[in-house]
Coordinates of C-alpha atoms and ligand atoms in Angstrom, one line a residue:
M1 CA -46.1 42.2 -28.5
T2 CA -43.5 40.3 -26.1
L3 CA -45.5 36.8 -27.2
L4 CA -44.6 37.9 -30.4
T5 CA -42.2 34.9 -30.3
G6 CA -41.3 34.9 -34.1
V7 CA -40.7 31.4 -34.5
G8 CA -42.4 31.7 -37.8
W9 CA -39.7 34.0 -39.1
E10 CA -37.0 32.0 -37.9
C11 CA -38.2 29.1 -39.2
K12 CA -38.2 30.7 -42.6
G13 CA -35.0 32.2 -41.8
P14 CA -33.0 28.6 -41.7
L15 CA -35.5 27.4 -44.2
Q16 CA -34.1 29.7 -47.2
E17 CA -30.5 29.5 -47.7
G18 CA -27.3 27.5 -46.1
P19 CA -25.2 25.1 -47.8
E20 CA -26.9 22.4 -44.9
L21 CA -30.0 21.8 -46.0
A22 CA -28.4 20.0 -49.0
L23 CA -28.4 17.1 -46.3
L24 CA -32.6 17.7 -46.3
P25 CA -35.0 15.8 -48.1
A26 CA -36.7 18.3 -51.3
E27 CA -39.4 19.0 -49.5
A28 CA -38.0 20.4 -46.3
Q29 CA -35.7 22.3 -48.2
S30 CA -38.4 24.7 -49.2
G31 CA -40.8 26.0 -46.0
E32 CA -44.0 26.1 -48.9
T33 CA -44.0 22.9 -48.9
C34 CA -43.8 21.5 -45.5
S35 CA -46.1 19.7 -42.9
H36 CA -45.8 20.2 -39.4
F37 CA -46.7 19.4 -36.1
S38 CA -47.0 21.2 -33.0
Q39 CA -46.5 19.9 -29.8
G40 CA -48.7 22.9 -27.5
F41 CA -51.3 25.3 -28.3
G42 CA -50.4 27.9 -26.1
N43 CA -48.4 31.0 -26.8
V44 CA -45.5 29.9 -28.5
G45 CA -47.7 26.9 -30.5
L46 CA -50.2 29.0 -31.4
H47 CA -48.3 31.9 -32.8
S48 CA -45.8 29.7 -34.4
I49 CA -48.4 27.8 -36.1
R50 CA -49.7 31.0 -37.2
Y51 CA -46.5 32.6 -38.8
L52 CA -45.9 29.6 -40.4
H53 CA -49.6 29.2 -42.3
R54 CA -49.1 32.9 -43.8
F55 CA -45.5 31.3 -45.0
G56 CA -47.2 28.5 -46.9
A57 CA -46.6 26.1 -44.4
K58 CA -49.2 23.6 -43.7
C59 CA -50.1 22.7 -39.7
V60 CA -51.3 18.7 -40.3
G61 CA -51.2 17.6 -36.4
I62 CA -51.3 19.3 -33.0
G63 CA -51.3 17.6 -29.4
E64 CA -52.2 19.1 -25.6
I65 CA -51.9 18.1 -22.7
D66 CA -55.5 16.1 -23.1
G67 CA -55.6 15.0 -26.8
A68 CA -54.1 15.6 -30.0
I69 CA -55.6 16.4 -33.3
Y70 CA -54.8 15.9 -37.1
N71 CA -55.9 16.9 -40.8
S72 CA -53.6 15.7 -43.7
E73 CA -55.3 18.8 -45.5
G74 CA -53.9 21.3 -42.6
I75 CA -55.4 22.9 -39.1
D76 CA -56.6 26.5 -39.5
P77 CA -55.0 28.5 -36.7
K78 CA -57.8 31.2 -36.4
Q79 CA -60.3 28.3 -36.7
L80 CA -58.2 26.4 -33.8
E81 CA -57.9 29.6 -31.5
E82 CA -61.5 30.9 -31.8
Y83 CA -62.6 26.8 -31.1
K84 CA -59.8 26.4 -27.5
L85 CA -61.3 30.3 -26.5
Q86 CA -64.6 29.0 -26.7
H87 CA -64.5 25.2 -25.5
G88 CA -61.2 25.7 -23.5
T89 CA -59.9 22.8 -25.7
I90 CA -58.2 21.4 -29.1
V91 CA -60.1 18.4 -28.7
G92 CA -63.3 18.2 -30.6
F93 CA -62.3 20.3 -33.1
P94 CA -64.6 20.1 -36.3
G95 CA -61.6 21.0 -38.4
A96 CA -59.2 17.8 -37.5
K97 CA -59.8 14.5 -36.6
P98 CA -58.5 13.1 -33.1
Y99 CA -54.9 12.0 -33.3
E100 CA -53.6 9.0 -31.6
G101 CA -50.5 8.3 -31.9
N102 CA -47.4 10.0 -30.6
I103 CA -47.5 13.5 -31.5
L104 CA -43.0 13.8 -31.6
E105 CA -42.8 11.0 -33.8
A106 CA -45.5 11.5 -36.3
D107 CA -44.5 11.7 -39.7
C108 CA -43.7 15.5 -40.8
H109 CA -41.1 18.0 -42.0
I110 CA -41.1 20.3 -39.5
L111 CA -41.6 19.3 -35.7
I112 CA -42.3 22.1 -32.6
P113 CA -41.6 21.3 -29.8
A114 CA -44.2 24.1 -28.5
A115 CA -44.8 22.8 -24.5
G116 CA -41.7 22.1 -22.4
E117 CA -38.2 21.0 -21.2
K118 CA -36.7 17.6 -22.0
Q119 CA -39.4 16.5 -24.2
L120 CA -36.8 14.5 -26.7
T121 CA -35.2 12.2 -25.2
R122 CA -32.2 9.1 -26.2
V123 CA -35.7 6.9 -25.6
N124 CA -37.9 9.0 -28.3
A125 CA -35.0 10.9 -30.7
P126 CA -34.4 7.1 -32.6
K127 CA -38.1 7.0 -33.6
I128 CA -38.3 11.1 -34.6
K129 CA -39.3 11.0 -37.9
A130 CA -39.3 15.0 -39.0
K131 CA -36.5 15.7 -40.6
I132 CA -36.4 19.8 -39.1
I133 CA -36.8 20.4 -35.1
A134 CA -37.7 23.5 -34.3
E135 CA -37.3 24.3 -30.9
G136 CA -40.0 26.5 -29.7
A137 CA -39.8 25.7 -26.4
N138 CA -36.9 26.1 -23.9
G139 CA -34.6 23.4 -23.5
P140 CA -37.0 20.0 -25.4
T141 CA -33.9 18.3 -26.2
T142 CA -31.6 16.4 -24.1
P143 CA -27.9 16.5 -25.2
D144 CA -28.4 12.6 -25.6
A145 CA -31.3 13.0 -28.2
D146 CA -29.3 16.0 -29.7
K147 CA -26.6 13.6 -30.6
I148 CA -29.0 11.4 -31.9
F149 CA -30.5 13.9 -34.1
L150 CA -26.8 14.8 -35.6
E151 CA -26.2 11.0 -36.4
N152 CA -29.8 10.9 -38.1
N153 CA -29.3 14.1 -40.6
V154 CA -32.4 15.4 -38.6
M155 CA -31.5 19.2 -38.1
V156 CA -32.5 21.0 -35.0
I157 CA -32.9 24.8 -35.0
P158 CA -31.6 25.8 -31.4
D159 CA -34.0 27.1 -28.4
M160 CA -31.4 30.2 -28.0
Y161 CA -32.6 31.6 -31.3
L162 CA -35.7 29.6 -32.4
N163 CA -37.3 31.2 -29.5
A164 CA -35.3 34.3 -29.2
G165 CA -38.2 36.7 -30.9
G166 CA -39.9 37.2 -27.8
V167 CA -37.0 38.8 -25.8
T168 CA -36.2 40.7 -29.3
V169 CA -39.3 42.4 -29.4
S170 CA -39.0 43.4 -25.4
Y171 CA -35.5 44.7 -26.6
F172 CA -37.4 46.7 -29.0
E173 CA -40.4 47.6 -26.2
C174 CA -37.6 48.7 -23.9
L175 CA -35.8 50.8 -26.3
K176 CA -39.5 52.4 -26.7
N177 CA -39.5 53.0 -23.3
L178 CA -36.3 54.6 -22.8
N179 CA -37.0 57.0 -25.6
H180 CA -40.3 58.1 -24.4
V181 CA -42.0 57.7 -28.0
S182 CA -43.2 54.7 -30.3
S183 CA -41.4 53.8 -33.0
G184 CA -42.4 55.4 -36.1
R185 CA -44.0 58.5 -34.5
L186 CA -41.0 60.8 -35.5
T187 CA -41.1 59.7 -38.9
F188 CA -44.5 58.3 -40.3
K189 CA -45.5 61.8 -41.3
Y190 CA -42.1 62.3 -43.1
E191 CA -42.5 59.2 -45.1
R192 CA -45.9 59.1 -46.3
D193 CA -45.5 62.7 -47.4
S194 CA -42.2 62.3 -49.4
N195 CA -44.4 58.8 -50.7
Y196 CA -46.9 61.3 -52.2
H197 CA -44.2 63.4 -53.2
L198 CA -42.6 60.7 -55.1
L199 CA -45.2 60.2 -57.3
K200 CA -46.8 64.2 -57.2
I201 CA -50.1 62.9 -55.9
D202 CA -51.6 66.2 -55.6
D203 CA -50.8 66.9 -59.3
K204 CA -52.9 64.2 -60.4
F205 CA -55.7 63.8 -58.2
P206 CA -57.6 66.0 -55.9
S207 CA -56.2 66.4 -52.0
Q208 CA -58.9 66.0 -51.4
V209 CA -58.6 62.3 -52.1
A210 CA -54.9 61.5 -50.5
R211 CA -55.7 63.1 -47.8
A212 CA -59.1 60.8 -47.1
K213 CA -55.9 57.9 -46.9
L214 CA -55.5 58.9 -43.2
G215 CA -58.7 58.2 -42.2
S216 CA -60.8 55.0 -41.6
K217 CA -60.4 52.6 -44.5
K218 CA -64.3 53.4 -44.6
E219 CA -63.9 57.2 -44.3
K220 CA -61.3 56.6 -47.2
Y221 CA -63.6 55.1 -50.0
F222 CA -66.5 57.5 -48.8
C223 CA -63.8 60.6 -49.5
S224 CA -62.9 58.9 -52.8
Y225 CA -66.0 57.6 -54.1
E226 CA -67.1 61.0 -53.6
K227 CA -64.3 63.2 -55.2
V228 CA -64.0 60.2 -58.6
Q229 CA -68.1 60.2 -59.0
I230 CA -67.4 63.7 -59.2
L231 CA -64.8 63.6 -62.0
N232 CA -66.8 61.2 -63.7
D233 CA -69.7 63.7 -63.6
R234 CA -67.4 66.0 -65.3
I235 CA -65.3 64.1 -67.5
M236 CA -65.1 60.1 -67.3
Q237 CA -67.0 57.1 -68.5
P238 CA -68.5 55.1 -65.2
S239 CA -65.5 52.0 -66.8
L240 CA -62.7 54.6 -65.9
C241 CA -64.4 55.2 -63.0
L242 CA -63.9 52.2 -61.5
L243 CA -60.4 51.9 -62.6
L244 CA -59.7 55.1 -60.8
L245 CA -61.5 53.3 -57.3
I246 CA -58.9 50.3 -58.3
T247 CA -55.8 52.4 -58.4
I248 CA -56.7 54.4 -55.3
H249 CA -57.6 51.2 -53.4
F250 CA -53.9 49.8 -54.2
L251 CA -51.6 51.6 -55.6
Y252 CA -52.1 54.6 -52.3
L253 CA -52.5 52.1 -49.2
P254 CA -48.6 51.1 -49.2
L255 CA -47.9 54.7 -49.3
Q256 CA -48.4 55.4 -45.8
G257 CA -45.6 56.0 -43.7
A258 CA -44.4 52.6 -41.8
S259 CA -47.1 52.1 -38.3
E260 CA -45.2 50.7 -35.0
K261 CA -46.4 47.6 -35.8
D262 CA -44.9 47.3 -39.4
I263 CA -41.6 48.8 -38.0
V264 CA -41.7 45.5 -35.3
H265 CA -42.5 43.0 -37.4
S266 CA -40.0 44.1 -40.2
G267 CA -37.2 45.1 -37.4
L268 CA -38.2 41.2 -35.9
A269 CA -37.6 39.9 -39.4
Y270 CA -34.2 41.9 -40.1
T271 CA -32.4 40.2 -37.0
M272 CA -33.8 37.1 -37.3
E273 CA -32.8 36.6 -40.8
R274 CA -29.7 38.2 -40.2
S275 CA -28.7 36.3 -36.8
A276 CA -29.6 32.9 -39.2
R277 CA -27.2 33.9 -42.0
Q278 CA -24.3 34.3 -39.5
I279 CA -25.6 31.1 -38.0
M280 CA -25.4 29.4 -41.2
R281 CA -21.8 31.0 -41.8
T282 CA -20.3 29.8 -38.6
A283 CA -21.8 26.7 -39.1
S284 CA -19.8 26.4 -42.7
K285 CA -17.0 28.1 -41.3
Y286 CA -16.2 25.6 -39.0
N287 CA -17.4 22.7 -40.4
L288 CA -20.4 21.8 -38.5
G289 CA -22.9 20.1 -40.4
L290 CA -26.0 20.2 -39.3
D291 CA -24.7 21.6 -35.5
L292 CA -26.5 24.3 -35.1
R293 CA -26.4 24.5 -31.5
T294 CA -22.5 25.0 -31.9
A295 CA -22.7 27.1 -35.0
A296 CA -25.1 29.4 -32.3
Y297 CA -23.2 28.9 -29.3
V298 CA -19.4 29.7 -31.2
N299 CA -21.4 32.9 -32.8
A300 CA -22.8 34.0 -29.6
I301 CA -19.2 33.8 -27.6
E302 CA -17.5 35.5 -31.0
K303 CA -19.7 38.4 -30.4
V304 CA -18.9 38.3 -26.7
F305 CA -15.4 38.4 -27.5
K306 CA -15.8 41.3 -30.3
V307 CA -17.2 43.4 -27.8
Y308 CA -14.8 42.9 -24.9
N309 CA -11.8 43.3 -27.2
E310 CA -12.9 46.2 -28.7
A311 CA -13.6 47.9 -25.5
G312 CA -9.9 47.3 -24.7
L313 CA -11.0 44.5 -21.8
T314 CA -9.4 41.3 -21.3
F315 CA -10.1 37.8 -20.4
T316 CA -8.7 36.8 -17.3
Ligands
NAD401 N1 -43.9 32.8 -24.4 C1 -42.9 32.9 -24.4 O1 -42.9 34.4 -25.4 C2 -42.1 32.2 -24.7 C3 -40.6 32.7 -25.2 C4 -39.6 31.8 -25.4 C5 -40.2 30.5 -24.9 N2 -40.9 30.0 -24.9 C6 -41.1 28.8 -24.0 O2 -42.0 27.8 -24.4 C7 -42.3 26.8 -23.8 C8 -44.0 27.4 -23.6 O3 -44.4 28.4 -23.7 P1 -45.9 29.3 -23.6 O4 -45.9 30.7 -23.0 O5 -46.4 28.8 -25.2 O6 -46.7 28.4 -22.5 P2 -48.0 28.1 -22.6 O7 -48.3 27.8 -21.1 O8 -48.9 28.9 -22.8 O9 -48.6 27.0 -23.5 C9 -47.8 25.1 -23.3 C10 -48.8 24.6 -24.0 O10 -48.6 23.1 -23.9 C11 -49.2 22.5 -23.4 N3 -48.1 21.3 -22.8 C12 -47.9 21.1 -21.7 N4 -47.2 19.8 -21.4 C13 -47.4 18.9 -22.7 C14 -47.9 18.2 -23.6 N5 -46.5 17.3 -22.4 N6 -48.1 17.6 -24.3 C15 -48.6 18.4 -25.1 N7 -48.5 19.6 -24.5 C16 -48.2 19.9 -23.4 C17 -50.0 23.0 -22.5 O11 -51.5 22.5 -22.5 C18 -50.1 24.5 -23.2 O12 -51.4 24.8 -24.0 C19 -41.8 27.2 -22.5 O13 -40.8 26.0 -22.7 C20 -41.0 28.3 -22.4 O14 -40.1 28.8 -21.0 C21 -42.2 31.0 -24.2

């Protein structure tokens, strides 16, 4: 769970709103049409590509320590993960061609340095073509490079925000350990029963169909199908029977209470989207333009000040 760095959520957040977006090219303002390159296909690289892929962005190139690959149509992260597990490298992946250029200087909307520190320096910063740099790694941009990016209207989503998903989820785990109870355990049944009650499922369908929802997918289908068959034998036409089965599948699947995974995902998304909005607001308030790093620092310092102030502590 802690490996879930949240880079996907965090790229999605700032890409959704903020007046600073007007400074970026139109196609880069939508996360959905973005192409991106990633330096590094380790924990951060893989999971950020997976989430961005899920949100509709296209990973066109990946650079690793022993070589780089490229596919303008997009690289499937799942297939690449399986290939890397089998072969120990991304080189030779059949879903892409070898990439000869410098991955950091590739033509794309988003560049994700997800390998290590000090990769973007004053030497290569002027050659970077990406309009958004999503700092998956810690400290991939030197201060000199940062200044060049600001001058060139390149949006750098800072590491202290962007890769904080890992520590955020670690904090959720810490809370779970302190409470000695997993997230959702206390509310799962209540939520599910409320949802069923809301739609008065028992009035419409035999309770066995509802109960079958609790079992495995296979068991659910079997029980539901069995029940529908009985209904069918008694009152229904085959076409109606099929319609009922489809309804059961699509209507009642989301009625279960939220699982621990659902809660962690939604807690992470909420935290990251809220932080993104706060950083954007701070950038606007102090007229910082695309300097989201300074905005993130100001935001953090203001929070510390507020807590100290409310607690009656003074700075010396
Ligand atoms: N794992 C996390 O939860 C997490 C969270 C926040 C930040 N980070 C930071 O992200 C960075 C990467 O962490 P990770 O956990 O993914 O590490 P990792 O070791 O799993 O992955 C790094 C990958 O980058 C590749 N690599 C190294 N140097 C490279 C280079 N010059 N060019 C291309 N590829 C190169 C490595 O071969 C490796 O596959 C680190 O800076 C880390 O501090 C990690």
